[in-house]
Amino acid sequence: MRKIGQMTTRTPDLLALLRDHADKYGDQLAHVLPDRDITYRRLWSRIERGSARLFGEWGVREGDLVAYVGRGHPDAIVLYFALLRLGAMLLPFESVSTSQVQQMLAERQPKLLIQDHEGSMTGMTMGSTTGSTTGSTTGSTTYALEALLANWSHHDPLLIDDPMSRPSLFMRDAADDWQLTSLDQLCRSLPATPRTSFIDQNIFTTDLLRTIVLPSLRDHQLMQFAATDRVPGTGS
């Protein structure tokens, strides 16, 4: 940790912190889904489950590209960290027109396309919550986001060393170009406290990640998402 004027900046190993939070602050809420409370213990368990399913059932390997089309669902954060542990890359589309999405999918040809279960921005047909279809636009196998965490996956994923430094997330810059960045880069110069706890229709912008999502996870704080209702419940 270092101080610059009144600003405290940290470059944490966020994956190690989340694993530690599961042990030390496991009962604290990370966020709330309509049918269950997601504590920090459960959040880490879901990340592990996501890595296992992506690797063992959906065939994602180091260096693969996975696209996400959605509107700020918190499980997309689980997807990102699960892919990060495998050394795979995430190309997220939020608040992007259908034509732009289809153009990028055709250009990039991701191994998988994962979409929020609340409809399809691309007009492509998804399988059931536990199945998949092959999208005719890209040839990519398509899954609903909720299928990633539908049930436990009994596989042992092959995890990479030092995932923090691996460029793994495509982000749009001011010129509307897509740039690949690492979690280590995103975690540099985080604010001392999160700007707010509320996250609207987007997650994967530099501003929202650096000022809300990452510092909230670092500090084991509760996040609120517009995409979900705050209705306490139980479940996995």
PDB file of C-alpha atoms in Angstrom:
ATOM      1  CA  MET A   1       0.000   0.000   0.000  1.00  0.00           C
ATOM      2  CA  ARG A   2       1.237   3.549  -0.747  1.00  0.00           C
ATOM      3  CA  LYS A   3      -0.152   7.045  -0.335  1.00  0.00           C
ATOM      4  CA  ILE A   4      -0.136   9.826  -2.924  1.00  0.00           C
ATOM      5  CA  GLY A   5      -1.424  12.987  -1.267  1.00  0.00           C
ATOM      6  CA  GLN A   6      -4.732  11.977   0.311  1.00  0.00           C
ATOM      7  CA  MET A   7      -5.291   9.034  -2.031  1.00  0.00           C
ATOM      8  CA  THR A   8      -4.436   5.495  -0.963  1.00  0.00           C
ATOM      9  CA  THR A   9      -3.533   3.196  -3.838  1.00  0.00           C
ATOM     10  CA  ARG A  10      -3.187  -0.573  -3.711  1.00  0.00           C
ATOM     11  CA  THR A  11      -2.445  -3.287  -6.225  1.00  0.00           C
ATOM     12  CA  PRO A  12      -3.954  -6.306  -4.472  1.00  0.00           C
ATOM     13  CA  ASP A  13      -3.874  -9.916  -5.603  1.00  0.00           C
ATOM     14  CA  LEU A  14      -7.639  -9.911  -5.902  1.00  0.00           C
ATOM     15  CA  LEU A  15      -8.043 -13.641  -6.482  1.00  0.00           C
ATOM     16  CA  ALA A  16      -6.033 -14.390  -3.337  1.00  0.00           C
ATOM     17  CA  LEU A  17      -8.091 -11.823  -1.450  1.00  0.00           C
ATOM     18  CA  LEU A  18     -11.398 -13.347  -2.550  1.00  0.00           C
ATOM     19  CA  ARG A  19     -10.234 -16.775  -1.443  1.00  0.00           C
ATOM     20  CA  ASP A  20      -9.168 -15.238   1.873  1.00  0.00           C
ATOM     21  CA  HIS A  21     -12.481 -13.386   2.223  1.00  0.00           C
ATOM     22  CA  ALA A  22     -14.290 -16.734   1.907  1.00  0.00           C
ATOM     23  CA  ASP A  23     -12.476 -17.902   5.049  1.00  0.00           C
ATOM     24  CA  LYS A  24     -12.402 -14.706   7.098  1.00  0.00           C
ATOM     25  CA  TYR A  25     -15.576 -12.906   6.001  1.00  0.00           C
ATOM     26  CA  GLY A  26     -17.545 -15.789   4.552  1.00  0.00           C
ATOM     27  CA  ASP A  27     -20.897 -14.758   6.013  1.00  0.00           C
ATOM     28  CA  GLN A  28     -20.741 -11.180   4.734  1.00  0.00           C
ATOM     29  CA  LEU A  29     -22.924 -10.425   1.715  1.00  0.00           C
ATOM     30  CA  ALA A  30     -21.277  -9.813  -1.635  1.00  0.00           C
ATOM     31  CA  HIS A  31     -24.610  -9.230  -3.422  1.00  0.00           C
ATOM     32  CA  VAL A  32     -28.175 -10.529  -3.530  1.00  0.00           C
ATOM     33  CA  LEU A  33     -29.924 -12.513  -6.261  1.00  0.00           C
ATOM     34  CA  PRO A  34     -33.722 -12.798  -6.495  1.00  0.00           C
ATOM     35  CA  ASP A  35     -33.678 -16.285  -4.948  1.00  0.00           C
ATOM     36  CA  ARG A  36     -30.558 -16.323  -2.781  1.00  0.00           C
ATOM     37  CA  ASP A  37     -28.009 -14.355  -0.813  1.00  0.00           C
ATOM     38  CA  ILE A  38     -24.488 -14.480  -2.225  1.00  0.00           C
ATOM     39  CA  THR A  39     -22.018 -14.288   0.630  1.00  0.00           C
ATOM     40  CA  TYR A  40     -18.285 -14.004   0.096  1.00  0.00           C
ATOM     41  CA  ARG A  41     -17.958 -17.710   0.892  1.00  0.00           C
ATOM     42  CA  ARG A  42     -20.554 -18.521  -1.749  1.00  0.00           C
ATOM     43  CA  LEU A  43     -19.021 -16.083  -4.239  1.00  0.00           C
ATOM     44  CA  TRP A  44     -15.676 -17.902  -4.116  1.00  0.00           C
ATOM     45  CA  SER A  45     -17.443 -21.258  -4.363  1.00  0.00           C
ATOM     46  CA  ARG A  46     -19.240 -20.046  -7.492  1.00  0.00           C
ATOM     47  CA  ILE A  47     -15.955 -18.911  -9.038  1.00  0.00           C
ATOM     48  CA  GLU A  48     -14.494 -22.362  -8.408  1.00  0.00           C
ATOM     49  CA  ARG A  49     -17.618 -23.998  -9.847  1.00  0.00           C
ATOM     50  CA  GLY A  50     -17.447 -21.767 -12.911  1.00  0.00           C
ATOM     51  CA  SER A  51     -13.804 -22.670 -13.549  1.00  0.00           C
ATOM     52  CA  ALA A  52     -14.610 -26.370 -13.214  1.00  0.00           C
ATOM     53  CA  ARG A  53     -17.547 -26.220 -15.649  1.00  0.00           C
ATOM     54  CA  LEU A  54     -15.756 -24.041 -18.200  1.00  0.00           C
ATOM     55  CA  PHE A  55     -12.769 -26.386 -18.220  1.00  0.00           C
ATOM     56  CA  GLY A  56     -14.271 -29.809 -17.635  1.00  0.00           C
ATOM     57  CA  GLU A  57     -17.643 -29.561 -19.423  1.00  0.00           C
ATOM     58  CA  TRP A  58     -17.364 -26.696 -21.902  1.00  0.00           C
ATOM     59  CA  GLY A  59     -13.774 -27.320 -22.989  1.00  0.00           C
ATOM     60  CA  VAL A  60     -12.266 -23.875 -22.321  1.00  0.00           C
ATOM     61  CA  ARG A  61      -8.476 -23.872 -22.283  1.00  0.00           C
ATOM     62  CA  GLU A  62      -5.679 -21.370 -21.744  1.00  0.00           C
ATOM     63  CA  GLY A  63      -5.704 -18.724 -24.482  1.00  0.00           C
ATOM     64  CA  ASP A  64      -9.328 -19.327 -25.526  1.00  0.00           C
ATOM     65  CA  LEU A  65     -11.706 -16.411 -26.068  1.00  0.00           C
ATOM     66  CA  VAL A  66     -15.194 -16.367 -24.539  1.00  0.00           C
ATOM     67  CA  ALA A  67     -17.744 -13.673 -25.404  1.00  0.00           C
ATOM     68  CA  TYR A  68     -20.414 -12.426 -22.993  1.00  0.00           C
ATOM     69  CA  VAL A  69     -23.537 -10.557 -24.065  1.00  0.00           C
ATOM     70  CA  GLY A  70     -25.591  -9.125 -21.221  1.00  0.00           C
ATOM     71  CA  ARG A  71     -26.776  -6.230 -19.112  1.00  0.00           C
ATOM     72  CA  GLY A  72     -24.778  -6.086 -15.916  1.00  0.00           C
ATOM     73  CA  HIS A  73     -25.702  -9.360 -14.229  1.00  0.00           C
ATOM     74  CA  PRO A  74     -23.436 -10.068 -11.214  1.00  0.00           C
ATOM     75  CA  ASP A  75     -22.776 -13.629 -12.380  1.00  0.00           C
ATOM     76  CA  ALA A  76     -20.779 -12.073 -15.230  1.00  0.00           C
ATOM     77  CA  ILE A  77     -18.173 -11.162 -12.590  1.00  0.00           C
ATOM     78  CA  VAL A  78     -18.036 -14.828 -11.611  1.00  0.00           C
ATOM     79  CA  LEU A  79     -17.554 -15.693 -15.301  1.00  0.00           C
ATOM     80  CA  TYR A  80     -14.668 -13.229 -15.572  1.00  0.00           C
ATOM     81  CA  PHE A  81     -12.801 -14.562 -12.537  1.00  0.00           C
ATOM     82  CA  ALA A  82     -13.461 -18.178 -13.534  1.00  0.00           C
ATOM     83  CA  LEU A  83     -11.960 -17.540 -16.982  1.00  0.00           C
ATOM     84  CA  LEU A  84      -9.075 -15.611 -15.452  1.00  0.00           C
ATOM     85  CA  ARG A  85      -8.024 -18.618 -13.379  1.00  0.00           C
ATOM     86  CA  LEU A  86      -7.882 -20.720 -16.568  1.00  0.00           C
ATOM     87  CA  GLY A  87      -5.862 -18.178 -18.554  1.00  0.00           C
ATOM     88  CA  ALA A  88      -8.773 -17.608 -20.957  1.00  0.00           C
ATOM     89  CA  MET A  89      -9.977 -14.211 -22.214  1.00  0.00           C
ATOM     90  CA  LEU A  90     -13.342 -12.482 -21.892  1.00  0.00           C
ATOM     91  CA  LEU A  91     -14.893 -10.247 -24.537  1.00  0.00           C
ATOM     92  CA  PRO A  92     -17.895  -8.559 -22.837  1.00  0.00           C
ATOM     93  CA  PHE A  93     -20.687  -6.805 -24.724  1.00  0.00           C
ATOM     94  CA  GLU A  94     -22.871  -4.518 -22.604  1.00  0.00           C
ATOM     95  CA  SER A  95     -24.871  -1.627 -24.062  1.00  0.00           C
ATOM     96  CA  VAL A  96     -23.617  -2.566 -27.530  1.00  0.00           C
ATOM     97  CA  SER A  97     -25.921  -2.670 -30.542  1.00  0.00           C
ATOM     98  CA  THR A  98     -26.907  -6.017 -31.999  1.00  0.00           C
ATOM     99  CA  SER A  99     -25.167  -5.200 -35.285  1.00  0.00           C
ATOM    100  CA  GLN A 100     -21.920  -4.333 -33.486  1.00  0.00           C
ATOM    101  CA  VAL A 101     -22.102  -7.502 -31.432  1.00  0.00           C
ATOM    102  CA  GLN A 102     -22.641  -9.696 -34.461  1.00  0.00           C
ATOM    103  CA  GLN A 103     -19.831  -7.958 -36.368  1.00  0.00           C
ATOM    104  CA  MET A 104     -17.373  -8.493 -33.495  1.00  0.00           C
ATOM    105  CA  LEU A 105     -18.451 -12.094 -33.013  1.00  0.00           C
ATOM    106  CA  ALA A 106     -17.927 -12.782 -36.703  1.00  0.00           C
ATOM    107  CA  GLU A 107     -14.476 -11.160 -36.580  1.00  0.00           C
ATOM    108  CA  ARG A 108     -13.246 -12.681 -33.312  1.00  0.00           C
ATOM    109  CA  GLN A 109     -14.904 -16.125 -33.526  1.00  0.00           C
ATOM    110  CA  PRO A 110     -14.944 -16.869 -29.775  1.00  0.00           C
ATOM    111  CA  LYS A 111     -14.944 -20.454 -28.563  1.00  0.00           C
ATOM    112  CA  LEU A 112     -18.096 -19.822 -26.524  1.00  0.00           C
ATOM    113  CA  LEU A 113     -20.837 -17.212 -26.447  1.00  0.00           C
ATOM    114  CA  ILE A 114     -22.512 -16.755 -23.071  1.00  0.00           C
ATOM    115  CA  GLN A 115     -25.638 -14.626 -22.728  1.00  0.00           C
ATOM    116  CA  ASP A 116     -27.833 -13.435 -19.880  1.00  0.00           C
ATOM    117  CA  HIS A 117     -30.910 -15.623 -19.650  1.00  0.00           C
ATOM    118  CA  GLU A 118     -33.123 -12.526 -19.941  1.00  0.00           C
ATOM    119  CA  GLY A 119     -33.395 -12.694 -23.719  1.00  0.00           C
ATOM    120  CA  SER A 120     -30.795 -12.487 -26.457  1.00  0.00           C
ATOM    121  CA  MET A 121     -29.241  -9.288 -27.746  1.00  0.00           C
ATOM    122  CA  THR A 122     -27.923 -11.082 -30.805  1.00  0.00           C
ATOM    123  CA  GLY A 123     -31.113 -12.806 -31.870  1.00  0.00           C
ATOM    124  CA  MET A 124     -29.365 -16.152 -31.573  1.00  0.00           C
ATOM    125  CA  THR A 125     -31.171 -19.088 -29.996  1.00  0.00           C
ATOM    126  CA  MET A 126     -29.819 -20.316 -26.683  1.00  0.00           C
ATOM    127  CA  GLY A 127     -30.173 -23.783 -25.271  1.00  0.00           C
ATOM    128  CA  SER A 128     -31.787 -24.633 -21.956  1.00  0.00           C
ATOM    129  CA  THR A 129     -30.171 -23.608 -18.689  1.00  0.00           C
ATOM    130  CA  THR A 130     -28.114 -26.779 -18.755  1.00  0.00           C
ATOM    131  CA  GLY A 131     -27.663 -27.190 -22.512  1.00  0.00           C
ATOM    132  CA  SER A 132     -26.388 -25.265 -25.481  1.00  0.00           C
ATOM    133  CA  THR A 133     -26.871 -24.593 -29.148  1.00  0.00           C
ATOM    134  CA  THR A 134     -24.483 -23.645 -31.914  1.00  0.00           C
ATOM    135  CA  GLY A 135     -25.120 -20.116 -33.116  1.00  0.00           C
ATOM    136  CA  SER A 136     -25.395 -19.785 -36.885  1.00  0.00           C
ATOM    137  CA  THR A 137     -23.839 -16.311 -36.874  1.00  0.00           C
ATOM    138  CA  THR A 138     -20.456 -17.259 -35.426  1.00  0.00           C
ATOM    139  CA  GLY A 139     -20.327 -21.021 -35.132  1.00  0.00           C
ATOM    140  CA  SER A 140     -19.664 -20.522 -31.419  1.00  0.00           C
ATOM    141  CA  THR A 141     -21.327 -22.785 -28.899  1.00  0.00           C
ATOM    142  CA  THR A 142     -23.847 -20.682 -26.968  1.00  0.00           C
ATOM    143  CA  TYR A 143     -24.851 -20.994 -23.312  1.00  0.00           C
ATOM    144  CA  ALA A 144     -27.069 -19.092 -20.935  1.00  0.00           C
ATOM    145  CA  LEU A 145     -25.134 -17.430 -18.127  1.00  0.00           C
ATOM    146  CA  GLU A 146     -27.186 -19.253 -15.502  1.00  0.00           C
ATOM    147  CA  ALA A 147     -25.994 -22.600 -16.904  1.00  0.00           C
ATOM    148  CA  LEU A 148     -22.487 -21.764 -15.696  1.00  0.00           C
ATOM    149  CA  LEU A 149     -23.639 -22.120 -12.080  1.00  0.00           C
ATOM    150  CA  ALA A 150     -26.668 -24.389 -12.439  1.00  0.00           C
ATOM    151  CA  ASN A 151     -25.202 -27.157 -10.268  1.00  0.00           C
ATOM    152  CA  TRP A 152     -21.893 -28.397  -8.958  1.00  0.00           C
ATOM    153  CA  SER A 153     -19.263 -29.480 -11.488  1.00  0.00           C
ATOM    154  CA  HIS A 154     -16.985 -32.305 -10.369  1.00  0.00           C
ATOM    155  CA  HIS A 155     -13.930 -31.497 -12.466  1.00  0.00           C
ATOM    156  CA  ASP A 156     -10.414 -30.362 -11.610  1.00  0.00           C
ATOM    157  CA  PRO A 157      -9.564 -27.411 -13.855  1.00  0.00           C
ATOM    158  CA  LEU A 158      -5.999 -26.720 -14.934  1.00  0.00           C
ATOM    159  CA  LEU A 159      -5.229 -23.319 -13.405  1.00  0.00           C
ATOM    160  CA  ILE A 160      -2.491 -20.996 -14.643  1.00  0.00           C
ATOM    161  CA  ASP A 161       0.239 -19.344 -12.589  1.00  0.00           C
ATOM    162  CA  ASP A 162      -0.011 -15.597 -11.909  1.00  0.00           C
ATOM    163  CA  PRO A 163      -3.400 -14.939 -13.517  1.00  0.00           C
ATOM    164  CA  MET A 164      -3.337 -11.317 -12.272  1.00  0.00           C
ATOM    165  CA  SER A 165      -0.690 -10.363 -14.833  1.00  0.00           C
ATOM    166  CA  ARG A 166      -2.306 -12.182 -17.779  1.00  0.00           C
ATOM    167  CA  PRO A 167      -4.081  -9.863 -20.273  1.00  0.00           C
ATOM    168  CA  SER A 168      -7.526 -11.398 -20.069  1.00  0.00           C
ATOM    169  CA  LEU A 169     -10.256  -8.776 -20.492  1.00  0.00           C
ATOM    170  CA  PHE A 170     -11.148  -6.824 -23.626  1.00  0.00           C
ATOM    171  CA  MET A 171     -12.214  -3.246 -22.806  1.00  0.00           C
ATOM    172  CA  ARG A 172     -13.401  -0.463 -25.085  1.00  0.00           C
ATOM    173  CA  ASP A 173     -11.276   2.687 -24.965  1.00  0.00           C
ATOM    174  CA  ALA A 174     -12.253   6.309 -25.665  1.00  0.00           C
ATOM    175  CA  ALA A 175     -11.783   5.739 -29.400  1.00  0.00           C
ATOM    176  CA  ASP A 176     -14.179   2.765 -29.275  1.00  0.00           C
ATOM    177  CA  ASP A 177     -11.333   0.344 -29.918  1.00  0.00           C
ATOM    178  CA  TRP A 178     -11.059  -2.911 -27.984  1.00  0.00           C
ATOM    179  CA  GLN A 179      -7.922  -3.244 -25.855  1.00  0.00           C
ATOM    180  CA  LEU A 180      -6.803  -6.281 -23.885  1.00  0.00           C
ATOM    181  CA  THR A 181      -5.988  -5.567 -20.231  1.00  0.00           C
ATOM    182  CA  SER A 182      -4.943  -7.526 -17.160  1.00  0.00           C
ATOM    183  CA  LEU A 183      -6.515  -7.564 -13.716  1.00  0.00           C
ATOM    184  CA  ASP A 184      -3.237  -6.229 -12.348  1.00  0.00           C
ATOM    185  CA  GLN A 185      -3.566  -3.151 -14.575  1.00  0.00           C
ATOM    186  CA  LEU A 186      -7.168  -2.617 -13.472  1.00  0.00           C
ATOM    187  CA  CYS A 187      -6.217  -2.908  -9.800  1.00  0.00           C
ATOM    188  CA  ARG A 188      -3.611  -0.161  -9.966  1.00  0.00           C
ATOM    189  CA  SER A 189      -4.541   3.088  -8.237  1.00  0.00           C
ATOM    190  CA  LEU A 190      -7.826   1.875  -6.808  1.00  0.00           C
ATOM    191  CA  PRO A 191      -9.562   4.419  -4.557  1.00  0.00           C
ATOM    192  CA  ALA A 192      -9.360   4.051  -0.792  1.00  0.00           C
ATOM    193  CA  THR A 193     -13.104   3.261  -0.714  1.00  0.00           C
ATOM    194  CA  PRO A 194     -15.680   2.330  -3.382  1.00  0.00           C
ATOM    195  CA  ARG A 195     -17.458   5.301  -4.967  1.00  0.00           C
ATOM    196  CA  THR A 196     -20.864   3.713  -4.379  1.00  0.00           C
ATOM    197  CA  SER A 197     -22.362   0.253  -3.931  1.00  0.00           C
ATOM    198  CA  PHE A 198     -24.799   0.464  -6.863  1.00  0.00           C
ATOM    199  CA  ILE A 199     -24.057  -0.963 -10.309  1.00  0.00           C
ATOM    200  CA  ASP A 200     -26.452  -0.184 -13.156  1.00  0.00           C
ATOM    201  CA  GLN A 201     -26.604  -1.787 -16.612  1.00  0.00           C
ATOM    202  CA  ASN A 202     -22.850  -2.181 -17.142  1.00  0.00           C
ATOM    203  CA  ILE A 203     -20.005  -3.863 -15.287  1.00  0.00           C
ATOM    204  CA  PHE A 204     -17.116  -4.023 -17.721  1.00  0.00           C
ATOM    205  CA  THR A 205     -16.016  -0.414 -18.076  1.00  0.00           C
ATOM    206  CA  THR A 206     -12.725   0.847 -16.703  1.00  0.00           C
ATOM    207  CA  ASP A 207     -14.461   3.446 -14.549  1.00  0.00           C
ATOM    208  CA  LEU A 208     -16.977   1.072 -12.958  1.00  0.00           C
ATOM    209  CA  LEU A 209     -14.456  -1.689 -12.370  1.00  0.00           C
ATOM    210  CA  ARG A 210     -11.883   0.630 -10.802  1.00  0.00           C
ATOM    211  CA  THR A 211     -14.202   2.789  -8.711  1.00  0.00           C
ATOM    212  CA  ILE A 212     -16.936   0.353  -7.635  1.00  0.00           C
ATOM    213  CA  VAL A 213     -16.540  -3.353  -8.431  1.00  0.00           C
ATOM    214  CA  LEU A 214     -12.876  -4.024  -7.655  1.00  0.00           C
ATOM    215  CA  PRO A 215     -12.593  -1.872  -4.507  1.00  0.00           C
ATOM    216  CA  SER A 216     -15.860  -3.389  -3.223  1.00  0.00           C
ATOM    217  CA  LEU A 217     -14.489  -6.896  -3.708  1.00  0.00           C
ATOM    218  CA  ARG A 218     -11.150  -5.880  -2.204  1.00  0.00           C
ATOM    219  CA  ASP A 219     -12.895  -4.564   0.926  1.00  0.00           C
ATOM    220  CA  HIS A 220     -15.484  -7.402   1.122  1.00  0.00           C
ATOM    221  CA  GLN A 221     -18.355  -4.926   0.738  1.00  0.00           C
ATOM    222  CA  LEU A 222     -21.938  -5.425  -0.436  1.00  0.00           C
ATOM    223  CA  MET A 223     -22.689  -4.538  -4.062  1.00  0.00           C
ATOM    224  CA  GLN A 224     -26.164  -3.805  -5.446  1.00  0.00           C
ATOM    225  CA  PHE A 225     -27.030  -4.576  -9.060  1.00  0.00           C
ATOM    226  CA  ALA A 226     -29.846  -3.081 -11.125  1.00  0.00           C
ATOM    227  CA  ALA A 227     -30.095  -6.391 -12.990  1.00  0.00           C
ATOM    228  CA  THR A 228     -31.276  -8.239  -9.868  1.00  0.00           C
ATOM    229  CA  ASP A 229     -33.782  -7.643  -7.098  1.00  0.00           C
ATOM    230  CA  ARG A 230     -32.771  -7.485  -3.456  1.00  0.00           C
ATOM    231  CA  VAL A 231     -34.900 -10.385  -2.248  1.00  0.00           C
ATOM    232  CA  PRO A 232     -33.206 -12.483   0.468  1.00  0.00           C
ATOM    233  CA  GLY A 233     -33.415 -16.208   0.056  1.00  0.00           C
ATOM    234  CA  THR A 234     -31.417 -19.404   0.108  1.00  0.00           C
ATOM    235  CA  GLY A 235     -29.695 -21.594  -2.418  1.00  0.00           C
ATOM    236  CA  SER A 236     -26.283 -22.181  -3.884  1.00  0.00           C
TER     237      SER A 236
END
